[in-house]
CSV table of C-alpha atoms in Angstrom, one decimal:
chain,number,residue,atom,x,y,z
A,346,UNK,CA,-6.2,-11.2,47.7
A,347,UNK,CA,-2.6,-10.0,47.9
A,348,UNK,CA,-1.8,-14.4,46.3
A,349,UNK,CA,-4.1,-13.7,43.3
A,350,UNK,CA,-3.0,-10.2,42.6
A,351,UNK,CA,1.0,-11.8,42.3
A,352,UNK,CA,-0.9,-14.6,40.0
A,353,UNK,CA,-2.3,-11.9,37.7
A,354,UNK,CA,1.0,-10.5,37.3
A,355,UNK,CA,3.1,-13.0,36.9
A,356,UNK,CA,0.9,-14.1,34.1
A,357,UNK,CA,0.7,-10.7,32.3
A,358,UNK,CA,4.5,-10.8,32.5
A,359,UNK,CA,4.9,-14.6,31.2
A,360,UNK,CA,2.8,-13.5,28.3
A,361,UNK,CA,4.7,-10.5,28.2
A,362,UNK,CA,7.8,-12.3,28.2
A,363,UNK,CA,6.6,-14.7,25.8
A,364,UNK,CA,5.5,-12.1,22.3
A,365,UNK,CA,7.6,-11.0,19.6
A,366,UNK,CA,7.0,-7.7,17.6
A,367,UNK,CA,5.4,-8.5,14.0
A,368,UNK,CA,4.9,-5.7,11.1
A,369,UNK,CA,1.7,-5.7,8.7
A,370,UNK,CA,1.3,-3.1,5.7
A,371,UNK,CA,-1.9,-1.6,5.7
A,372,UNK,CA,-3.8,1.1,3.4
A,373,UNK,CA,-6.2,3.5,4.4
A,374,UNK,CA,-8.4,5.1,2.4
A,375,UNK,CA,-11.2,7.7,2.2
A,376,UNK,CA,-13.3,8.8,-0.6
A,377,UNK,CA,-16.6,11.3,0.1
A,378,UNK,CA,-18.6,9.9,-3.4
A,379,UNK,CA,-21.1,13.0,-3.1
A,380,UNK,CA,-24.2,10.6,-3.3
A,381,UNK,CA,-23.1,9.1,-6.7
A,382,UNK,CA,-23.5,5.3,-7.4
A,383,UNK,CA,-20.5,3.8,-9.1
A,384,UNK,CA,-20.9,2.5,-12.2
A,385,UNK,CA,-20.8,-0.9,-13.9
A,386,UNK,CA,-17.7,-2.5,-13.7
A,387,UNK,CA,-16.1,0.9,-11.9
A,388,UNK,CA,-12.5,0.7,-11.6
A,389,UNK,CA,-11.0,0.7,-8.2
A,390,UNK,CA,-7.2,-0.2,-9.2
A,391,UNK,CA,-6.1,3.6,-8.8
A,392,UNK,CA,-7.8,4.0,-5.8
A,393,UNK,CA,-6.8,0.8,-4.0
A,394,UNK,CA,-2.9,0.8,-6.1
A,395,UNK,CA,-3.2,-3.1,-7.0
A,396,UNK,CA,-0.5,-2.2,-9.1
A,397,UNK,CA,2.0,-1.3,-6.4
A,398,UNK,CA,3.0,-3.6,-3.2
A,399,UNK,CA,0.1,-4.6,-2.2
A,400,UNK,CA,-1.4,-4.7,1.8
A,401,UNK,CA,-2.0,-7.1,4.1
A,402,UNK,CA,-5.3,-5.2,5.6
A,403,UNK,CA,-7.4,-2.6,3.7
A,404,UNK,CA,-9.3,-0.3,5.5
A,405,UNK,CA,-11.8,1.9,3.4
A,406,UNK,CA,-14.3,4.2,4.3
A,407,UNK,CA,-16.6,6.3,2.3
A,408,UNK,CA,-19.2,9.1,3.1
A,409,UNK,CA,-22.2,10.1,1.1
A,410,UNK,CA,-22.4,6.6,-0.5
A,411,UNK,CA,-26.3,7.5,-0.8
A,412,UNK,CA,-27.6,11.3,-0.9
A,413,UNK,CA,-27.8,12.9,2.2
A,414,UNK,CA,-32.0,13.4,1.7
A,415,UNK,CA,-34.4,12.8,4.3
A,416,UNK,CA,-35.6,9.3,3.2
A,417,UNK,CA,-32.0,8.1,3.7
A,418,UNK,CA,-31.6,9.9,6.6
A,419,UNK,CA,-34.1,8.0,8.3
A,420,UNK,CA,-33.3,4.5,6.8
A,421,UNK,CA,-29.8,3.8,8.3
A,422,UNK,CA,-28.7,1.2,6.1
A,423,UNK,CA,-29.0,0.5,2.2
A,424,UNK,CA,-27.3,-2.7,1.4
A,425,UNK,CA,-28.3,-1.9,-2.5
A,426,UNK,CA,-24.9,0.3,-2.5
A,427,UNK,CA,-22.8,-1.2,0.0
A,428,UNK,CA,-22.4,-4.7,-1.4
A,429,UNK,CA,-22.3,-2.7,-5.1
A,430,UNK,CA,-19.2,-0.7,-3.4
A,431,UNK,CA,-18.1,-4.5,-1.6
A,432,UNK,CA,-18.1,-5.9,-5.0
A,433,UNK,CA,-16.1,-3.7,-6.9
A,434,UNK,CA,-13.7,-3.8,-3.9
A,435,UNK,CA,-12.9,-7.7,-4.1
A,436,UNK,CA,-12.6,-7.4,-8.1
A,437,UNK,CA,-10.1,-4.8,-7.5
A,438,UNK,CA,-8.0,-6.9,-4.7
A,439,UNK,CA,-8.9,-10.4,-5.9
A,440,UNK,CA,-8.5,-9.5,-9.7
A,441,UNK,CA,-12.0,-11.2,-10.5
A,442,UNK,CA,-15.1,-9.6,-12.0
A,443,UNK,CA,-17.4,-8.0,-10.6
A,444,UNK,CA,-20.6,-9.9,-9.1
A,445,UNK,CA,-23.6,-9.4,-7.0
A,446,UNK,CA,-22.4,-10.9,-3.9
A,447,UNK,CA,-24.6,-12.0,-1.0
A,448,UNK,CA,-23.9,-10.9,2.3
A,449,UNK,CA,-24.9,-13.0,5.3
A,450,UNK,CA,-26.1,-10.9,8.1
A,451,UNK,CA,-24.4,-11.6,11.8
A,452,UNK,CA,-26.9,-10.4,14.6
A,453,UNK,CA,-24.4,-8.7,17.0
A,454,UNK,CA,-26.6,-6.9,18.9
A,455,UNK,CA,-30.2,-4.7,18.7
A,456,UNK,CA,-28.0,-1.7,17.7
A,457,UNK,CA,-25.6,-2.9,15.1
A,458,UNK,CA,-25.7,-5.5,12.0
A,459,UNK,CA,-22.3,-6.0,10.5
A,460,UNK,CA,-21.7,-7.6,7.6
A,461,UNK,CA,-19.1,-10.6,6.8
A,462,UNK,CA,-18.4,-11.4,3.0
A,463,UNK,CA,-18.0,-15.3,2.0
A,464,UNK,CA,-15.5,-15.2,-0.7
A,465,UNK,CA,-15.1,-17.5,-3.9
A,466,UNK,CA,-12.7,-19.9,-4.3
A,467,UNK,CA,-12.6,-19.6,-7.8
A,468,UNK,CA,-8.9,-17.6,-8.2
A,469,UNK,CA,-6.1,-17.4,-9.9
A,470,UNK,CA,-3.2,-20.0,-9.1
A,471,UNK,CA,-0.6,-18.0,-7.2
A,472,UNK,CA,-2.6,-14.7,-6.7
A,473,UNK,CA,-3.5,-13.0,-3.4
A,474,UNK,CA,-6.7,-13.7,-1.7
A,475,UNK,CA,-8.6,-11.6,0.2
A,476,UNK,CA,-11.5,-11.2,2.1
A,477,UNK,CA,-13.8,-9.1,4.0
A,478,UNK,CA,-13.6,-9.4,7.6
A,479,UNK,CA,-16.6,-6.8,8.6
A,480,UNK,CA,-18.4,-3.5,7.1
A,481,UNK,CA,-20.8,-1.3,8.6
A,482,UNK,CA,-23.0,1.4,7.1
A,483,UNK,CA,-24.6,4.0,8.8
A,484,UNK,CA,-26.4,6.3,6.4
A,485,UNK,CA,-23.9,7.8,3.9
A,486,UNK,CA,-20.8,6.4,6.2
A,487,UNK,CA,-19.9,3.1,5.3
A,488,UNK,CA,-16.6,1.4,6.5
A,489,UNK,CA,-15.0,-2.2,5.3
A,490,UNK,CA,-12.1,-4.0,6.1
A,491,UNK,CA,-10.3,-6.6,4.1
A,492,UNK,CA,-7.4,-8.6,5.0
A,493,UNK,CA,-5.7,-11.4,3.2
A,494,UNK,CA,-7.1,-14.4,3.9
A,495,UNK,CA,-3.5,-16.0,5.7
A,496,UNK,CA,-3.9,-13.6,7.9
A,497,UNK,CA,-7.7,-13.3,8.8
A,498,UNK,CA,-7.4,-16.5,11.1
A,499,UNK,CA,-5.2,-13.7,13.7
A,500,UNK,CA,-8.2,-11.4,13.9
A,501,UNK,CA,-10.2,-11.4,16.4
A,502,UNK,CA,-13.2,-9.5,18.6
A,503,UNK,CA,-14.4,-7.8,15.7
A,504,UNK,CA,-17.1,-5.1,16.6
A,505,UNK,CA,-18.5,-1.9,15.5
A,506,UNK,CA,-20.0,1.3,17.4
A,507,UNK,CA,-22.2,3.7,15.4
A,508,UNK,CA,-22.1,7.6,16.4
A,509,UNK,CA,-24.8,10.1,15.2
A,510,UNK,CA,-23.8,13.4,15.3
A,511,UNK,CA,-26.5,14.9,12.3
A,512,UNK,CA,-30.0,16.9,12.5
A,513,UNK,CA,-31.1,17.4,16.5
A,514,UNK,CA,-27.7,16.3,17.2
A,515,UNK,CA,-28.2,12.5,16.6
A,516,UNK,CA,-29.1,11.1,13.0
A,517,UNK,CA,-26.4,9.3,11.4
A,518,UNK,CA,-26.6,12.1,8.4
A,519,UNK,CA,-23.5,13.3,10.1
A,520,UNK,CA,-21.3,11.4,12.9
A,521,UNK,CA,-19.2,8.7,12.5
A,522,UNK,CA,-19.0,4.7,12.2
A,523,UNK,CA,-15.7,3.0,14.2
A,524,UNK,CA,-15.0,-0.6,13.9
A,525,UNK,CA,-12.3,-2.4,16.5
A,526,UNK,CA,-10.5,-5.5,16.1
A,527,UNK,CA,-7.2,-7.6,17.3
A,528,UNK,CA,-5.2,-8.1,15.4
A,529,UNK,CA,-2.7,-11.2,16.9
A,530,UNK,CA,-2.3,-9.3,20.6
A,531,UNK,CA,-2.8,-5.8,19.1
A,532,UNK,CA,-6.4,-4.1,19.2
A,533,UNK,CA,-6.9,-1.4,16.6
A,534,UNK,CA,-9.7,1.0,16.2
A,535,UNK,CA,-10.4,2.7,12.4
A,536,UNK,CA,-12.9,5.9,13.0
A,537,UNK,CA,-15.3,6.4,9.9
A,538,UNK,CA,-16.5,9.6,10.3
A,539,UNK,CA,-18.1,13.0,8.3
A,540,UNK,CA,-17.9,15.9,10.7
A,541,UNK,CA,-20.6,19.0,10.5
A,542,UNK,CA,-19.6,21.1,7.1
A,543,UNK,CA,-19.5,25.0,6.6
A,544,UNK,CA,-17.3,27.4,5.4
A,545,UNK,CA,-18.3,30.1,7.4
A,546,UNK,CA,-16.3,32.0,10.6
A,547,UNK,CA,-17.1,29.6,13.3
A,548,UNK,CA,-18.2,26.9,11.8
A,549,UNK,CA,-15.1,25.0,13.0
A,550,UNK,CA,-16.5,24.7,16.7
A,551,UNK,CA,-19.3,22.5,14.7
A,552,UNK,CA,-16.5,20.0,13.7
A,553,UNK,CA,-14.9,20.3,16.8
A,554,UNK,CA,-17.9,19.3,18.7
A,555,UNK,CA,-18.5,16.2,16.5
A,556,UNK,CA,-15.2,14.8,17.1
A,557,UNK,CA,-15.8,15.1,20.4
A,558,UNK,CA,-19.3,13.7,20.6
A,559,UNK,CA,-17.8,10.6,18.7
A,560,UNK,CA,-14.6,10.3,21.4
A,561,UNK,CA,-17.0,10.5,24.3
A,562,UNK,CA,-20.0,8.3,22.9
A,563,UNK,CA,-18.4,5.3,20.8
A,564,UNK,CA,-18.3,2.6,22.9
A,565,UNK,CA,-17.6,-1.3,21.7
A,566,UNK,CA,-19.9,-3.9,23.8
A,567,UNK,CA,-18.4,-5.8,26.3
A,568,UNK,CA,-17.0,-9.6,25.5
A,569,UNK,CA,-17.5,-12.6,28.2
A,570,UNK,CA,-15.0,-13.3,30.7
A,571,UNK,CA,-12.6,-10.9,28.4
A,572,UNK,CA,-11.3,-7.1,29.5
A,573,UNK,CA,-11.2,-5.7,26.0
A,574,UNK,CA,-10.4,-2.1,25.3
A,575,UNK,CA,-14.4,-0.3,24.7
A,576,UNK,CA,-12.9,3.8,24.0
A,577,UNK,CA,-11.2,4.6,21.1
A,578,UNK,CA,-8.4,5.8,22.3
A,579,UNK,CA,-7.4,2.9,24.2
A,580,UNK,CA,-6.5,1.1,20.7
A,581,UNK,CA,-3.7,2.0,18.0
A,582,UNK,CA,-6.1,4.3,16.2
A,583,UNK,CA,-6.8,5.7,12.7
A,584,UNK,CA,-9.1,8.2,11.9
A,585,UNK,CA,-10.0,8.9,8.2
A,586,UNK,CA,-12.8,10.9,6.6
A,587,UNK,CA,-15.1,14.1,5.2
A,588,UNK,CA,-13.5,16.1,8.3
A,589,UNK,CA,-14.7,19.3,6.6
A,590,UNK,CA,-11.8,20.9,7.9
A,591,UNK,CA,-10.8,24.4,5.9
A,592,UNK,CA,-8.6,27.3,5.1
A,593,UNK,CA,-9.1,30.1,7.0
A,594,UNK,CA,-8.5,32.4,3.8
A,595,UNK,CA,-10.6,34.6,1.4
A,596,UNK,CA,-11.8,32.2,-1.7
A,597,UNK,CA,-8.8,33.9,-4.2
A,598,UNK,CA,-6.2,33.9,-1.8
A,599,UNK,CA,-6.5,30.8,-1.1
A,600,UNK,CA,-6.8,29.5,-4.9
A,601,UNK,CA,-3.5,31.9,-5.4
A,602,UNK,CA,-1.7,30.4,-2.9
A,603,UNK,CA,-2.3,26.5,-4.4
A,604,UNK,CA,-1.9,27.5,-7.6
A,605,UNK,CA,1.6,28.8,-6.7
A,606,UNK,CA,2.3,25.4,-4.6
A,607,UNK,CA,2.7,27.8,-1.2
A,608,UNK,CA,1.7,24.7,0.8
A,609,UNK,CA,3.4,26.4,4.3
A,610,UNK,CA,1.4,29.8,3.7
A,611,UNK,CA,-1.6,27.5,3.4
A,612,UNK,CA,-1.5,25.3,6.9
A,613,UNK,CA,-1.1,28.1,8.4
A,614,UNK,CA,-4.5,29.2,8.0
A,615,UNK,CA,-5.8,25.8,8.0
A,616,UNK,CA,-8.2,24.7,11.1
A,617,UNK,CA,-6.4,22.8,13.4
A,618,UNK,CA,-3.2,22.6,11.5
A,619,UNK,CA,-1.2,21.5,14.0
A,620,UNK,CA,-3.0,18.2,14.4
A,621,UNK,CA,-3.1,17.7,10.2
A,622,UNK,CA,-0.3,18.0,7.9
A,623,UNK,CA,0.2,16.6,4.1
A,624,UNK,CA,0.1,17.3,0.7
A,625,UNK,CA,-3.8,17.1,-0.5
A,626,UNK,CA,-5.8,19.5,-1.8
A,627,UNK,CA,-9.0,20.0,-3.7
A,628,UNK,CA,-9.3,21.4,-7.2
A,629,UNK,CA,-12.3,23.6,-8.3
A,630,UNK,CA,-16.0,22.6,-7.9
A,631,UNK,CA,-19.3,23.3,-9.4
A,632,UNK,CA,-20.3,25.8,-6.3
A,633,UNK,CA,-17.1,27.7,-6.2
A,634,UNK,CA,-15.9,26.6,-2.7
A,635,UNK,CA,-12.4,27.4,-1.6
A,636,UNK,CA,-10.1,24.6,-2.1
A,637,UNK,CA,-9.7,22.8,1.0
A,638,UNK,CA,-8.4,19.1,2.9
A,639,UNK,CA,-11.9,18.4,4.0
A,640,UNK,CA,-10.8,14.9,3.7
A,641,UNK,CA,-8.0,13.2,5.9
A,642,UNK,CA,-6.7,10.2,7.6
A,643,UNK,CA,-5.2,11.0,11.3
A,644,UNK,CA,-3.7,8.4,13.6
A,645,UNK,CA,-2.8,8.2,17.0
A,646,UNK,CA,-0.7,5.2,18.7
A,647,UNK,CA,3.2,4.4,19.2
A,648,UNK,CA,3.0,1.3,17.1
A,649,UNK,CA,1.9,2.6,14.0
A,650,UNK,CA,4.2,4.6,11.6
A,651,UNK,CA,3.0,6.4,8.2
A,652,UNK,CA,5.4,6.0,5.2
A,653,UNK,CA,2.6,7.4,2.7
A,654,UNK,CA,0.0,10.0,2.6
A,655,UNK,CA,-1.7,11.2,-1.1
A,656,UNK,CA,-5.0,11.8,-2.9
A,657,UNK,CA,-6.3,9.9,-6.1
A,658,UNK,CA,-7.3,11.8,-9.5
A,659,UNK,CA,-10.7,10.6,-9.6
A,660,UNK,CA,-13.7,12.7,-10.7
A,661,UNK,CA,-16.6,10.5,-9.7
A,662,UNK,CA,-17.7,13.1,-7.0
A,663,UNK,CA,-16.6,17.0,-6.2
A,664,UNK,CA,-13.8,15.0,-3.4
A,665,UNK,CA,-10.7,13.1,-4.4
A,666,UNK,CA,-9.9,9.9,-2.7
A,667,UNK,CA,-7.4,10.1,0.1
A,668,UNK,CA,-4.9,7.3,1.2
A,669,UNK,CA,-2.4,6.5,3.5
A,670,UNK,CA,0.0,3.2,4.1
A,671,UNK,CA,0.9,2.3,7.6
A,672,UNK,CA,3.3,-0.1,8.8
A,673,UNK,CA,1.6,-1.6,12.1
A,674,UNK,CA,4.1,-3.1,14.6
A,675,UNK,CA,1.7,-6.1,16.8
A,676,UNK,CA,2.6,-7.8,19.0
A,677,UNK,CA,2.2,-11.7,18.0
A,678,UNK,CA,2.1,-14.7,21.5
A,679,UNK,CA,4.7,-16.9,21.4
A,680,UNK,CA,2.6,-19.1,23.6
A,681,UNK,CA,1.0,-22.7,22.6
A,682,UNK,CA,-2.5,-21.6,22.4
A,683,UNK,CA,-2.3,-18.0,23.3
């Protein structure tokens, strides 16, 4: 016993010894689309920033991709929407026009169907590739992930676990959709989640209990022969989303204090604002709600460093788009084979 304990070690430590630190650009970004179907041909460039450097991994999740009525609550897919939302993705990152792309469905297990996206080859000389490496809908929450296509070959162990945190505390209505991956020698998990709403005095403790439904419940299935990491937080990990988060302020204070750009007066009141800081915040709506950062993008994990967190000017829905751009520091085997 005490031979093959020294054996395990020495070979953690020789592949230790043996990895160099990498860095990948990702974006991050959340959008709640209040039930509305995107258009024709709907433009994704702003959101996504194909103008600017572009990522080598795009996360994106979305909430309310369907309306939240019982018929969709009790059907938890639609893959109507979530290729419609798929395609206008890869026109936007691939430059290409928009088409009705077929999905082939991977069985990964009775719970779960994710779905990986065959790309075209039919692209620019010179341009950027890429291509989606899984999605999962649950609901209104749907996440997908594209990475360029160099760099799809390091990603590994793909899997998903679905959370429902919604009406008698378990349809997918509310709760959250995580997906986990490697990434060379480096598991990440992204958390796509929409957390109980309310404005009222209390209502907090809802939100509260959601997050910590979803931290206690996800759980990725086990691989053969492999100890992967199955909690969330035992990955780099980021968090994005309709958190529903508000400001603990009367409805014209706290549209006073935005007009007048007091953004310190403001987190101050906010729910949780020690855990949440940045510089978004909601305009007017239709039902005269306080202005408020229900949406966000959190991370936890010491090899992951933010160097940009905004919203998007879009008026498809009552939300604006939220993003973020990570730098994520993985390690990468230096090992034949590894």
């Amino acid at each position: 016993m005490v031979a093959e304990t020294s054996n395990n070690i020495l070979t953690k430590r020789v592949i230790y010894d043996t990895c160099i630190q990498q860095s990948f650009k990702l974006f991050v970004g959340s959008w709640n689309v209040g039930g509305i179907p995107p258009p024709h041909n709907f433009n994704l460039d702003k959101f996504l920033h194909t103008q600017d450097s572009m990522a080598d991994i795009y996360v994106l999740g979305f909430q309310e991709i369907v309306p939240l009525n019982a018929g969709n609550i009790l059907a938890a897919e639609h893959s109507n929407i979530s290729i419609k939302w798929n395609s206008l993705i890869k026109a936007a990152l691939n430059k290409r026009t928009p088409t009705e792309d077929a999905f082939h469905k991977t069985e990964t297990g009775e719970s779960q169907r994710v779905y990986p996206l065959t790309t075209q080859s039919s692209i620019k000389p010179g341009a950027t590739d890429y291509k989606c490496i899984i999605s999962k809908q649950m609901v209104g929450i749907y996440i997908t992930i594209w990475a360029r296509t160099e760099i799809s070959q390091y990603i590994s162990y793909p899997s998903v676990s679905c959370v429902g945190c919604g009406i008698l505390g378990r349809l997918g209505n509310k709760g959250s959709v995580s997906i986990r991956f490697f990434l060379h020698e480096t598991s990440f998990c992204f958390v796509c989640s929409h957390l109980a709403s309310g404005g009222k005095e209390g209502d907090e403790r809802h939100r509260n209990a959601d997050a910590a439904n979803i931290l206690s419940h996800t759980l990725f299935p086990p691989e053969p022969l492999q100890h992967l990491p199955r909690k969330i937080l035992d990955h780099e990990v980021i968090w994005l989303g309709d958190l529903n988060y508000r400001i603990q302020l009367p409805e014209k204070t706290t549209r006073s204090l935005v007009k007048n750009k007091e953004w310190n007066l403001l987190l101050q009141s906010d729910q949780n604002s020690d855990d949440y800081y940045g510089s978004c915040h909601k305009g007017k709506v239709k039902r005269m709600r306080a202005p408020a950062w229900c949406d966000r993008i959190i991370w936890f994990g010491k090899g992951l460093k933010q160097i940009q967190y905004n919203r998007v000017e879009s008026r498809l829905s009552d939300h604006r788009p939220v993003y973020g751009r990570f730098i994520a520091y993985v390690e990468v085997s230096t090992l034949p084979g590894i």
